[in-house]
Amino acid sequence: MKARFIQFWKKHRKLLVFLIIVLALVIAAIVRAQFGKKAADKEPKTETISRRTIVKSVTGSGKVTSVQSQDLTSDLLASPIKTVNVKVGDRVRAGQLIAQMDTSRLEASRDSLKEQIRSARQAQKETETQLAQQAAQAKQSQLQGIEEKLEEVRSRKDQAEKSLSQAQDKLKRDLETGSGADAATLAADRVQVEQSQAALTALQAQETALQAQLEALENAPSADLSSLGNAGSSVTESSISSLQNQLDQLQQQIDKGAIRASMDGLVTQVKAEAGKTYSGGTIARIEDDSSFQILATVAEADIPDVQAGMAVKVKTDATGEAELDGNVTAVAPAAGSSSSGTGLGGLGSIGGLDLGSLSGLGDLAGASSGSSSSGFTVTIALPAGNDRLRLGMNADVSIITSSAPDALSVPFESVQKAEDGSSFIEIIEHKKTGESGDKKQEEISVRRIAVTTGLEGTYYTQIVSDQVQEGMQVVVPETKSDNSVNQLLNSMGAGGGVN
């Protein structure tokens, strides 16, 4: 008998499990129906109508990040990393050395360029000295030539002065003799005087010109006489300028080998390692942890309602039940992607029955359907001064898209729909009918009041009606369960997973 039962169980295991589930759900439905019937006989659930601020919000989640951060990198690709001077958790100041690249090869090239420039300047100096010497020698040679000419002219001038004096003396003697000298002799004497005077005048002019030339040459700087070397000097200076430009560029590369922080902050990442070759990417990351923001993801269905400047309520595990105030500073113009999964595993149990524990339905209980949903990044600024926040913490945000302060409100389940589509609520009214002993006898009635709904929050909704007053008792209908046996069977498909 036992063997036959085991054989029957193995053959029809899935069918039996399915029937057990259906039976459990039917029992649960019957119990719920009986409980609901008893509850219906009682006074309906009510709540007092009151004024409150109704807010409509969009929720999302994200992480606490820094407002300002810096990823340190280097242009010196394929260079060895000489030292890394910080570790994760260190606090650094702007200008502090974070890492040092090995720039020994660049420094060797720099020193070689410096030597080339020094040699070029030395050669230029020697050339200029030679040119100056040549110019001085040329000047001295010119001075000597002029002085020799001047000496010759002065000698000839002295001779001319003597000749003029002799001619003048002869003319004077011939004139003093009276009739002793004929006219021809006197005429010849006068011609000789005139010629001697003219020769002397010419020599005096030559002397003056040579003297002026000598003085001008003596006062002229030697550089004016070295124009022949200017072209060569310009070429040398151009070469030195080119080498200096190369040196400046090389020094800039060497300076880039010192990786320094450009801001105060906290080191949150160190990806470089001393002795390794740098191939690009982040060497270290510095974040300012004195001011925080949240990068939250909001569903694409909600993002049209979100705008910069909206108030935000933020909750984190670190701050407990306390809500932090923030505000939206930016909304991403394009969506990112995130994945989510749902399945029967999320139900856990139905009516106290653990689906995952039933043989043959383990896969069903754990099954999920993956889907890709888009989300938009919203940047939320937080006030400074909260010492419980840390970078990278998870945060839940509620972005207030609209609000209605001091509004008459009721639970949104209280607002019901009439057949014509209009909204109404039911008000409990107590009418005194008499007294019996110490007890007052009252008649309870329900009055329907038409209302216009306004802003709807998470639990309460705004209502507008001139018949509604604060303090009234509004009926809150019991929420009907959406789960049913038929819905479960339909969700399992026509075969219900039974072969």
CSV table of C-alpha atoms in Angstrom, one decimal:
chain,number,residue,atom,x,y,z
A,1,MET,CA,0.0,0.0,0.0
A,2,LYS,CA,2.8,2.4,1.0
A,3,ALA,CA,4.7,1.5,-2.2
A,4,ARG,CA,1.6,2.2,-4.4
A,5,PHE,CA,1.1,5.6,-2.7
A,6,ILE,CA,4.7,6.5,-3.3
A,7,GLN,CA,4.4,5.4,-6.9
A,8,PHE,CA,1.2,7.4,-7.3
A,9,TRP,CA,2.9,10.5,-5.6
A,10,LYS,CA,5.8,10.4,-8.0
A,11,LYS,CA,3.6,10.0,-11.0
A,12,HIS,CA,1.1,12.8,-10.1
A,13,ARG,CA,3.3,15.0,-7.9
A,14,LYS,CA,2.8,18.2,-9.8
A,15,LEU,CA,-1.0,17.7,-10.0
A,16,LEU,CA,-1.2,17.0,-6.3
A,17,VAL,CA,0.9,20.1,-5.4
A,18,PHE,CA,-1.3,22.2,-7.7
A,19,LEU,CA,-4.5,20.9,-6.0
A,20,ILE,CA,-3.0,21.6,-2.6
A,21,ILE,CA,-2.3,25.2,-3.6
A,22,VAL,CA,-5.8,25.6,-5.0
A,23,LEU,CA,-7.4,24.1,-1.9
A,24,ALA,CA,-5.4,26.4,0.4
A,25,LEU,CA,-6.4,29.5,-1.6
A,26,VAL,CA,-10.1,28.5,-1.6
A,27,ILE,CA,-10.0,28.0,2.2
A,28,ALA,CA,-8.3,31.4,2.6
A,29,ALA,CA,-11.0,33.0,0.4
A,30,ILE,CA,-13.8,31.5,2.4
A,31,VAL,CA,-12.3,32.6,5.7
A,32,ARG,CA,-11.8,36.1,4.3
A,33,ALA,CA,-15.4,36.2,3.0
A,34,GLN,CA,-16.7,35.1,6.4
A,35,PHE,CA,-14.5,37.7,8.2
A,36,GLY,CA,-15.7,40.4,5.8
A,37,LYS,CA,-19.3,39.5,6.4
A,38,LYS,CA,-18.9,39.9,10.2
A,39,ALA,CA,-17.0,43.1,9.7
A,40,ALA,CA,-19.8,44.5,7.6
A,41,ASP,CA,-22.2,44.2,10.5
A,42,LYS,CA,-20.0,46.5,12.5
A,43,GLU,CA,-19.9,50.3,12.4
A,44,PRO,CA,-17.9,51.4,9.3
A,45,LYS,CA,-14.4,52.6,9.7
A,46,THR,CA,-14.1,56.4,9.8
A,47,GLU,CA,-11.6,59.1,10.1
A,48,THR,CA,-11.9,62.8,11.1
A,49,ILE,CA,-11.8,65.3,8.3
A,50,SER,CA,-9.0,67.8,9.1
A,51,ARG,CA,-6.8,70.4,7.4
A,52,ARG,CA,-3.3,69.5,6.5
A,53,THR,CA,-0.7,70.3,3.9
A,54,ILE,CA,-1.0,67.8,1.0
A,55,VAL,CA,2.0,67.2,-1.1
A,56,LYS,CA,2.5,65.4,-4.3
A,57,SER,CA,5.9,63.9,-4.7
A,58,VAL,CA,8.1,61.8,-7.0
A,59,THR,CA,10.3,59.3,-5.4
A,60,GLY,CA,13.7,58.0,-6.4
A,61,SER,CA,16.9,56.7,-5.0
A,62,GLY,CA,20.6,57.4,-5.4
A,63,LYS,CA,23.9,58.0,-3.7
A,64,VAL,CA,25.6,60.8,-1.8
A,65,THR,CA,28.4,62.4,-3.9
A,66,SER,CA,30.6,65.4,-3.6
A,67,VAL,CA,29.7,68.7,-5.3
A,68,GLN,CA,33.3,69.1,-6.4
A,69,SER,CA,35.8,66.4,-7.3
A,70,GLN,CA,39.0,66.0,-9.2
A,71,ASP,CA,40.4,63.0,-11.1
A,72,LEU,CA,44.2,63.4,-11.3
A,73,THR,CA,45.8,62.3,-14.6
A,74,SER,CA,49.1,62.9,-16.4
A,75,ASP,CA,50.1,63.6,-20.0
A,76,LEU,CA,53.3,61.5,-19.5
A,77,LEU,CA,52.0,58.3,-21.0
A,78,ALA,CA,54.4,55.3,-20.8
A,79,SER,CA,56.4,56.9,-18.1
A,80,PRO,CA,57.3,55.0,-14.9
A,81,ILE,CA,55.5,56.1,-11.7
A,82,LYS,CA,58.3,57.0,-9.3
A,83,THR,CA,56.3,57.6,-6.0
A,84,VAL,CA,52.7,57.7,-4.8
A,85,ASN,CA,52.5,59.9,-1.7
A,86,VAL,CA,48.9,59.4,-0.6
A,87,LYS,CA,46.5,56.6,0.3
A,88,VAL,CA,42.7,56.3,0.4
A,89,GLY,CA,41.3,58.3,3.3
A,90,ASP,CA,44.1,60.9,3.4
A,91,ARG,CA,43.1,64.6,3.5
A,92,VAL,CA,45.1,66.8,1.1
A,93,ARG,CA,45.5,70.5,0.5
A,94,ALA,CA,45.6,72.3,-2.8
A,95,GLY,CA,49.1,72.1,-4.3
A,96,GLN,CA,50.1,69.1,-2.3
A,97,LEU,CA,52.2,66.5,-4.2
A,98,ILE,CA,50.1,63.4,-4.8
A,99,ALA,CA,52.4,61.4,-7.1
A,100,GLN,CA,55.7,61.8,-8.9
A,101,MET,CA,56.4,60.5,-12.4
A,102,ASP,CA,59.9,59.3,-13.3
A,103,THR,CA,61.2,62.2,-15.5
A,104,SER,CA,64.9,61.2,-15.5
A,105,ARG,CA,64.9,60.8,-19.3
A,106,LEU,CA,63.3,64.1,-19.8
A,107,GLU,CA,65.8,65.7,-17.3
A,108,ALA,CA,68.7,64.2,-19.2
A,109,SER,CA,67.4,65.7,-22.4
A,110,ARG,CA,66.9,69.0,-20.7
A,111,ASP,CA,70.5,69.1,-19.4
A,112,SER,CA,71.7,68.3,-22.9
A,113,LEU,CA,69.7,71.2,-24.3
A,114,LYS,CA,71.1,73.5,-21.6
A,115,GLU,CA,74.6,72.5,-22.6
A,116,GLN,CA,73.9,73.1,-26.3
A,117,ILE,CA,72.6,76.6,-25.5
A,118,ARG,CA,75.6,77.3,-23.3
A,119,SER,CA,78.0,76.2,-26.0
A,120,ALA,CA,76.1,78.3,-28.6
A,121,ARG,CA,76.2,81.4,-26.5
A,122,GLN,CA,79.9,80.8,-25.8
A,123,ALA,CA,80.5,80.5,-29.5
A,124,GLN,CA,78.5,83.6,-30.2
A,125,LYS,CA,80.4,85.5,-27.6
A,126,GLU,CA,83.8,84.4,-29.1
A,127,THR,CA,82.6,85.4,-32.5
A,128,GLU,CA,81.5,88.8,-31.3
A,129,THR,CA,84.9,89.2,-29.6
A,130,GLN,CA,86.7,88.4,-32.8
A,131,LEU,CA,84.5,90.8,-34.7
A,132,ALA,CA,85.1,93.5,-32.2
A,133,GLN,CA,88.9,92.9,-32.4
A,134,GLN,CA,88.8,92.9,-36.2
A,135,ALA,CA,86.7,96.1,-36.1
A,136,ALA,CA,89.2,97.7,-33.6
A,137,GLN,CA,92.1,96.7,-35.8
A,138,ALA,CA,90.3,98.0,-38.9
A,139,LYS,CA,89.6,101.3,-37.1
A,140,GLN,CA,93.2,101.5,-35.9
A,141,SER,CA,94.4,100.9,-39.5
A,142,GLN,CA,92.1,103.6,-40.8
A,143,LEU,CA,93.2,106.0,-38.1
A,144,GLN,CA,96.8,105.4,-38.9
A,145,GLY,CA,96.2,106.0,-42.6
A,146,ILE,CA,94.5,109.3,-42.0
A,147,GLU,CA,97.1,110.4,-39.5
A,148,GLU,CA,99.8,109.6,-42.1
A,149,LYS,CA,98.0,111.6,-44.7
A,150,LEU,CA,97.4,114.4,-42.3
A,151,GLU,CA,101.1,114.5,-41.4
A,152,GLU,CA,102.0,114.6,-45.1
A,153,VAL,CA,99.6,117.4,-45.7
A,154,ARG,CA,100.9,119.4,-42.7
A,155,SER,CA,104.4,118.9,-44.0
A,156,ARG,CA,103.4,120.2,-47.4
A,157,LYS,CA,101.5,123.0,-45.8
A,158,ASP,CA,104.6,124.1,-43.9
A,159,GLN,CA,106.6,124.0,-47.1
A,160,ALA,CA,103.8,126.1,-48.8
A,161,GLU,CA,103.9,128.6,-46.1
A,162,LYS,CA,107.6,129.0,-46.5
A,163,SER,CA,107.2,129.3,-50.3
A,164,LEU,CA,104.5,132.0,-49.8
A,165,SER,CA,106.7,133.8,-47.4
A,166,GLN,CA,109.7,133.7,-49.8
A,167,ALA,CA,107.5,134.9,-52.7
A,168,GLN,CA,106.1,137.7,-50.6
A,169,ASP,CA,109.6,138.8,-49.5
A,170,LYS,CA,110.9,138.8,-53.1
A,171,LEU,CA,107.9,140.9,-54.2
A,172,LYS,CA,108.5,143.3,-51.3
A,173,ARG,CA,112.2,143.7,-52.2
A,174,ASP,CA,111.5,144.3,-55.9
A,175,LEU,CA,109.0,147.0,-55.0
A,176,GLU,CA,111.4,148.7,-52.6
A,177,THR,CA,114.1,149.0,-55.3
A,178,GLY,CA,111.8,151.3,-57.3
A,179,SER,CA,112.8,151.6,-60.9
A,180,GLY,CA,115.5,148.9,-60.4
A,181,ALA,CA,112.9,146.2,-61.2
A,182,ASP,CA,111.1,146.1,-64.4
A,183,ALA,CA,107.4,145.5,-64.7
A,184,ALA,CA,107.8,141.9,-65.9
A,185,THR,CA,109.7,141.0,-62.8
A,186,LEU,CA,107.1,142.5,-60.5
A,187,ALA,CA,104.3,140.7,-62.4
A,188,ALA,CA,106.1,137.4,-62.1
A,189,ASP,CA,106.6,138.0,-58.3
A,190,ARG,CA,102.9,138.7,-57.9
A,191,VAL,CA,102.0,135.5,-59.8
A,192,GLN,CA,104.3,133.5,-57.6
A,193,VAL,CA,102.7,135.0,-54.5
A,194,GLU,CA,99.2,134.1,-55.7
A,195,GLN,CA,100.2,130.6,-56.6
A,196,SER,CA,101.9,130.0,-53.3
A,197,GLN,CA,98.8,131.4,-51.5
A,198,ALA,CA,96.5,129.1,-53.5
A,199,ALA,CA,98.6,126.1,-52.8
A,200,LEU,CA,98.7,126.9,-49.1
A,201,THR,CA,94.9,127.4,-49.0
A,202,ALA,CA,94.3,124.0,-50.7
A,203,LEU,CA,96.6,122.3,-48.2
A,204,GLN,CA,94.9,124.0,-45.3
A,205,ALA,CA,91.5,122.7,-46.6
A,206,GLN,CA,93.0,119.2,-46.9
A,207,GLU,CA,94.3,119.4,-43.4
A,208,THR,CA,90.9,120.5,-42.0
A,209,ALA,CA,89.1,117.7,-43.9
A,210,LEU,CA,91.5,115.0,-42.7
A,211,GLN,CA,91.4,116.4,-39.1
A,212,ALA,CA,87.6,116.1,-39.1
A,213,GLN,CA,87.7,112.6,-40.6
A,214,LEU,CA,90.2,111.6,-37.9
A,215,GLU,CA,88.0,113.0,-35.1
A,216,ALA,CA,84.9,111.3,-36.5
A,217,LEU,CA,86.7,107.9,-36.7
A,218,GLU,CA,88.1,108.3,-33.2
A,219,ASN,CA,84.6,108.9,-31.8
A,220,ALA,CA,82.9,106.2,-33.8
A,221,PRO,CA,82.1,102.9,-31.8
A,222,SER,CA,83.8,99.8,-33.0
A,223,ALA,CA,80.4,98.0,-33.5
A,224,ASP,CA,79.6,100.3,-36.3
A,225,LEU,CA,82.5,98.8,-38.1
A,226,SER,CA,81.4,95.1,-37.6
A,227,SER,CA,78.4,95.1,-39.9
A,228,LEU,CA,80.0,92.3,-41.9
A,229,GLY,CA,79.4,90.0,-38.9
A,230,ASN,CA,75.8,90.9,-38.2
A,231,ALA,CA,74.4,88.2,-40.6
A,232,GLY,CA,76.3,85.4,-38.9
A,233,SER,CA,75.3,86.7,-35.4
A,234,SER,CA,71.6,86.8,-36.4
A,235,VAL,CA,71.8,83.1,-37.5
A,236,THR,CA,73.4,82.1,-34.2
A,237,GLU,CA,70.8,84.0,-32.2
A,238,SER,CA,68.0,82.3,-34.1
A,239,SER,CA,69.5,78.9,-33.4
A,240,ILE,CA,69.7,79.7,-29.7
A,241,SER,CA,66.1,80.9,-29.6
A,242,SER,CA,64.9,77.6,-31.2
A,243,LEU,CA,66.9,75.6,-28.6
A,244,GLN,CA,65.4,77.8,-25.8
A,245,ASN,CA,61.9,77.0,-27.0
A,246,GLN,CA,62.6,73.3,-27.0
A,247,LEU,CA,64.0,73.7,-23.4
A,248,ASP,CA,60.9,75.5,-22.2
A,249,GLN,CA,58.6,72.8,-23.6
A,250,LEU,CA,60.7,70.1,-22.1
A,251,GLN,CA,60.7,71.8,-18.7
A,252,GLN,CA,56.9,72.0,-18.9
A,253,GLN,CA,56.8,68.3,-19.4
A,254,ILE,CA,59.1,67.7,-16.5
A,255,ASP,CA,56.8,70.0,-14.3
A,256,LYS,CA,53.8,67.9,-15.3
A,257,GLY,CA,55.6,64.9,-13.8
A,258,ALA,CA,54.7,66.3,-10.4
A,259,ILE,CA,51.0,65.4,-9.9
A,260,ARG,CA,49.5,67.9,-7.4
A,261,ALA,CA,46.1,68.4,-6.0
A,262,SER,CA,44.2,71.5,-7.3
A,263,MET,CA,41.7,71.5,-4.4
A,264,ASP,CA,41.4,70.6,-0.7
A,265,GLY,CA,39.6,67.3,-0.1
A,266,LEU,CA,39.6,63.6,0.7
A,267,VAL,CA,41.4,61.0,-1.3
A,268,THR,CA,38.7,58.4,-2.3
A,269,GLN,CA,40.6,56.5,-4.9
A,270,VAL,CA,44.2,55.6,-5.6
A,271,LYS,CA,44.8,53.6,-8.8
A,272,ALA,CA,48.5,54.3,-9.4
A,273,GLU,CA,51.3,52.1,-8.0
A,274,ALA,CA,54.9,53.1,-7.6
A,275,GLY,CA,57.2,51.3,-10.0
A,276,LYS,CA,54.5,50.6,-12.6
A,277,THR,CA,54.3,52.2,-16.0
A,278,TYR,CA,51.6,54.8,-16.4
A,279,SER,CA,49.3,54.0,-19.4
A,280,GLY,CA,46.6,56.6,-18.8
A,281,GLY,CA,43.6,57.0,-16.7
A,282,THR,CA,43.0,58.2,-13.1
A,283,ILE,CA,46.0,58.3,-10.8
A,284,ALA,CA,44.0,59.4,-7.8
A,285,ARG,CA,40.6,60.9,-7.1
A,286,ILE,CA,40.0,63.8,-4.7
A,287,GLU,CA,36.6,64.8,-3.5
A,288,ASP,CA,35.4,67.7,-1.4
A,289,ASP,CA,33.5,66.1,1.5
A,290,SER,CA,32.6,69.4,3.1
A,291,SER,CA,29.5,69.8,0.8
A,292,PHE,CA,27.4,67.0,-0.6
A,293,GLN,CA,24.8,66.4,-3.3
A,294,ILE,CA,22.7,63.4,-4.3
A,295,LEU,CA,22.6,61.9,-7.8
A,296,ALA,CA,19.3,60.2,-7.7
A,297,THR,CA,17.5,58.1,-10.4
A,298,VAL,CA,13.9,59.0,-11.2
A,299,ALA,CA,11.6,56.8,-13.4
A,300,GLU,CA,10.9,58.1,-16.9
A,301,ALA,CA,7.2,58.2,-16.1
A,302,ASP,CA,7.8,60.7,-13.3
A,303,ILE,CA,10.6,62.9,-14.8
A,304,PRO,CA,8.3,65.3,-16.7
A,305,ASP,CA,7.0,66.5,-13.3
A,306,VAL,CA,10.5,67.3,-11.9
A,307,GLN,CA,12.1,70.7,-12.4
A,308,ALA,CA,15.1,72.5,-11.0
A,309,GLY,CA,14.4,74.4,-7.7
A,310,MET,CA,11.9,71.9,-6.3
A,311,ALA,CA,12.2,71.0,-2.6
A,312,VAL,CA,13.3,67.5,-1.7
A,313,LYS,CA,13.0,65.3,1.4
A,314,VAL,CA,16.0,63.0,1.8
A,315,LYS,CA,16.4,59.9,4.1
A,316,THR,CA,19.4,57.8,4.6
A,317,ASP,CA,20.2,54.9,6.9
A,318,ALA,CA,22.8,57.0,8.7
A,319,THR,CA,20.4,59.8,9.5
A,320,GLY,CA,17.6,57.4,10.6
A,321,GLU,CA,14.1,58.8,10.6
A,322,ALA,CA,15.3,62.4,10.3
A,323,GLU,CA,14.5,63.9,6.9
A,324,LEU,CA,17.1,66.2,5.3
A,325,ASP,CA,15.9,69.1,3.2
A,326,GLY,CA,17.4,69.5,-0.2
A,327,ASN,CA,16.5,71.0,-3.6
A,328,VAL,CA,16.8,70.0,-7.2
A,329,THR,CA,19.7,71.7,-9.0
A,330,ALA,CA,19.7,69.8,-12.3
A,331,VAL,CA,17.7,67.3,-14.3
A,332,ALA,CA,19.5,65.1,-16.9
A,333,PRO,CA,18.3,65.7,-20.4
A,334,ALA,CA,18.7,62.1,-21.4
A,335,ALA,CA,17.9,58.8,-19.7
A,336,GLY,CA,20.2,56.1,-18.5
A,337,SER,CA,19.4,52.4,-18.1
A,338,SER,CA,18.7,50.2,-15.1
A,339,SER,CA,17.4,46.7,-14.8
A,340,SER,CA,14.8,45.2,-12.5
A,341,GLY,CA,13.2,41.8,-12.0
A,342,THR,CA,9.8,40.6,-10.7
A,343,GLY,CA,8.4,37.2,-10.2
A,344,LEU,CA,6.4,34.9,-7.9
A,345,GLY,CA,9.4,34.7,-5.6
A,346,GLY,CA,8.5,38.2,-4.4
A,347,LEU,CA,5.2,36.9,-3.0
A,348,GLY,CA,6.9,34.7,-0.5
A,349,SER,CA,3.7,33.1,0.7
A,350,ILE,CA,0.0,33.1,0.1
A,351,GLY,CA,-2.4,32.7,3.1
A,352,GLY,CA,0.6,31.5,5.2
A,353,LEU,CA,1.5,28.9,2.5
A,354,ASP,CA,5.2,29.1,1.6
A,355,LEU,CA,5.3,28.5,-2.2
A,356,GLY,CA,9.0,28.0,-2.3
A,357,SER,CA,8.8,25.0,0.1
A,358,LEU,CA,6.4,23.0,-2.1
A,359,SER,CA,8.1,20.3,-4.1
A,360,GLY,CA,7.9,20.9,-7.8
A,361,LEU,CA,7.2,24.6,-7.5
A,362,GLY,CA,10.7,25.7,-6.4
A,363,ASP,CA,11.4,27.1,-9.9
A,364,LEU,CA,8.0,28.8,-10.1
A,365,ALA,CA,8.4,30.5,-6.7
A,366,GLY,CA,11.8,31.8,-7.6
A,367,ALA,CA,11.1,32.7,-11.2
A,368,SER,CA,11.5,36.3,-12.3
A,369,SER,CA,11.0,38.2,-15.5
A,370,GLY,CA,13.8,40.6,-16.2
A,371,SER,CA,13.1,44.0,-17.8
A,372,SER,CA,15.0,47.1,-18.6
A,373,SER,CA,13.7,50.4,-17.4
A,374,SER,CA,15.1,53.8,-18.1
A,375,GLY,CA,15.8,56.4,-15.4
A,376,PHE,CA,16.8,60.0,-15.4
A,377,THR,CA,19.5,61.4,-13.1
A,378,VAL,CA,18.4,64.2,-10.9
A,379,THR,CA,21.0,66.3,-9.0
A,380,ILE,CA,19.9,67.3,-5.5
A,381,ALA,CA,21.9,69.8,-3.4
A,382,LEU,CA,22.1,69.2,0.4
A,383,PRO,CA,22.8,71.7,3.2
A,384,ALA,CA,26.2,71.6,4.7
A,385,GLY,CA,26.9,70.6,8.3
A,386,ASN,CA,25.5,67.1,8.7
A,387,ASP,CA,28.4,65.1,10.2
A,388,ARG,CA,26.6,61.7,9.7
A,389,LEU,CA,26.7,61.8,5.9
A,390,ARG,CA,29.5,60.1,4.0
A,391,LEU,CA,30.4,59.8,0.3
A,392,GLY,CA,28.7,56.9,-1.4
A,393,MET,CA,25.9,56.4,1.0
A,394,ASN,CA,22.5,55.3,-0.3
A,395,ALA,CA,19.7,57.8,-0.1
A,396,ASP,CA,15.9,57.7,-0.8
A,397,VAL,CA,14.5,61.0,-2.1
A,398,SER,CA,11.0,62.4,-2.3
A,399,ILE,CA,10.8,65.3,-4.7
A,400,ILE,CA,7.8,67.6,-3.9
A,401,THR,CA,6.3,68.5,-7.3
A,402,SER,CA,3.3,70.3,-5.9
A,403,SER,CA,1.6,71.1,-2.5
A,404,ALA,CA,-1.7,72.4,-1.1
A,405,PRO,CA,-1.3,73.9,2.3
A,406,ASP,CA,-4.1,74.0,4.9
A,407,ALA,CA,-6.3,71.9,2.7
A,408,LEU,CA,-9.4,69.9,3.8
A,409,SER,CA,-8.3,66.3,3.3
A,410,VAL,CA,-9.5,62.7,3.6
A,411,PRO,CA,-7.9,59.4,3.0
A,412,PHE,CA,-8.0,58.8,-0.8
A,413,GLU,CA,-10.0,55.5,-0.2
A,414,SER,CA,-12.8,57.7,1.2
A,415,VAL,CA,-13.4,59.3,-2.2
A,416,GLN,CA,-15.8,57.1,-4.2
A,417,LYS,CA,-17.2,57.3,-7.7
A,418,ALA,CA,-20.9,57.7,-8.5
A,419,GLU,CA,-22.4,56.1,-11.6
A,420,ASP,CA,-22.2,59.4,-13.5
A,421,GLY,CA,-18.5,59.6,-12.7
A,422,SER,CA,-18.7,62.3,-10.1
A,423,SER,CA,-16.9,62.0,-6.8
A,424,PHE,CA,-18.5,61.8,-3.4
A,425,ILE,CA,-17.7,61.0,0.2
A,426,GLU,CA,-19.9,59.5,2.9
A,427,ILE,CA,-20.3,61.3,6.2
A,428,ILE,CA,-21.3,59.6,9.5
A,429,GLU,CA,-24.0,61.5,11.4
A,430,HIS,CA,-25.2,60.6,14.9
A,431,LYS,CA,-28.8,61.5,15.8
A,432,LYS,CA,-29.8,61.3,19.5
A,433,THR,CA,-33.0,59.2,19.9
A,434,GLY,CA,-33.3,59.1,23.7
A,435,GLU,CA,-31.8,57.8,26.9
A,436,SER,CA,-31.9,54.4,28.5
A,437,GLY,CA,-30.6,54.5,32.0
A,438,ASP,CA,-27.1,56.0,32.0
A,439,LYS,CA,-26.7,55.3,28.3
A,440,LYS,CA,-27.5,57.7,25.5
A,441,GLN,CA,-29.3,56.2,22.5
A,442,GLU,CA,-28.2,57.4,19.0
A,443,GLU,CA,-29.1,56.6,15.5
A,444,ILE,CA,-26.2,56.4,13.1
A,445,SER,CA,-26.8,57.5,9.5
A,446,VAL,CA,-24.7,57.9,6.4
A,447,ARG,CA,-24.9,61.0,4.2
A,448,ARG,CA,-23.4,61.3,0.8
A,449,ILE,CA,-21.8,64.6,-0.1
A,450,ALA,CA,-20.5,65.5,-3.6
A,451,VAL,CA,-16.9,66.7,-3.6
A,452,THR,CA,-14.3,67.9,-6.0
A,453,THR,CA,-10.9,66.4,-5.6
A,454,GLY,CA,-7.7,68.4,-5.7
A,455,LEU,CA,-4.1,67.4,-5.0
A,456,GLU,CA,-3.6,63.8,-4.0
A,457,GLY,CA,-0.8,62.8,-1.7
A,458,THR,CA,0.6,59.5,-0.6
A,459,TYR,CA,-2.4,58.7,1.7
A,460,TYR,CA,-4.6,61.8,1.8
A,461,THR,CA,-6.3,63.7,-1.0
A,462,GLN,CA,-7.6,67.3,-1.0
A,463,ILE,CA,-11.4,67.8,-1.3
A,464,VAL,CA,-13.4,70.9,-2.0
A,465,SER,CA,-17.1,71.3,-1.0
A,466,ASP,CA,-19.1,73.9,0.8
A,467,GLN,CA,-20.9,71.1,2.6
A,468,VAL,CA,-17.8,69.7,4.2
A,469,GLN,CA,-16.4,71.0,7.4
A,470,GLU,CA,-13.4,70.2,9.5
A,471,GLY,CA,-14.2,67.6,12.2
A,472,MET,CA,-16.7,65.6,10.3
A,473,GLN,CA,-16.4,61.8,10.3
A,474,VAL,CA,-15.8,60.4,6.9
A,475,VAL,CA,-16.3,56.7,6.0
A,476,VAL,CA,-13.1,54.9,4.9
A,477,PRO,CA,-14.3,51.8,2.9
A,478,GLU,CA,-12.4,48.6,3.5
A,479,THR,CA,-9.8,48.0,0.8
A,480,LYS,CA,-10.7,45.0,-1.4
A,481,SER,CA,-8.0,42.4,-2.1
A,482,ASP,CA,-6.8,42.2,-5.6
A,483,ASN,CA,-5.7,38.6,-5.3
A,484,SER,CA,-8.1,35.8,-6.2
A,485,VAL,CA,-7.9,32.2,-7.1
A,486,ASN,CA,-8.8,32.9,-10.7
A,487,GLN,CA,-6.1,35.6,-11.0
A,488,LEU,CA,-3.5,33.2,-9.8
A,489,LEU,CA,-4.7,30.5,-12.1
A,490,ASN,CA,-4.7,32.9,-15.1
A,491,SER,CA,-1.2,34.0,-14.2
A,492,MET,CA,0.0,30.4,-14.2
A,493,GLY,CA,-1.3,29.9,-17.7
A,494,ALA,CA,-3.8,27.4,-19.2
A,495,GLY,CA,-1.8,24.4,-18.2
A,496,GLY,CA,-1.1,25.7,-14.7
A,497,GLY,CA,2.3,24.0,-14.9
A,498,VAL,CA,0.8,20.6,-14.7
A,499,ASN,CA,1.6,17.9,-17.1
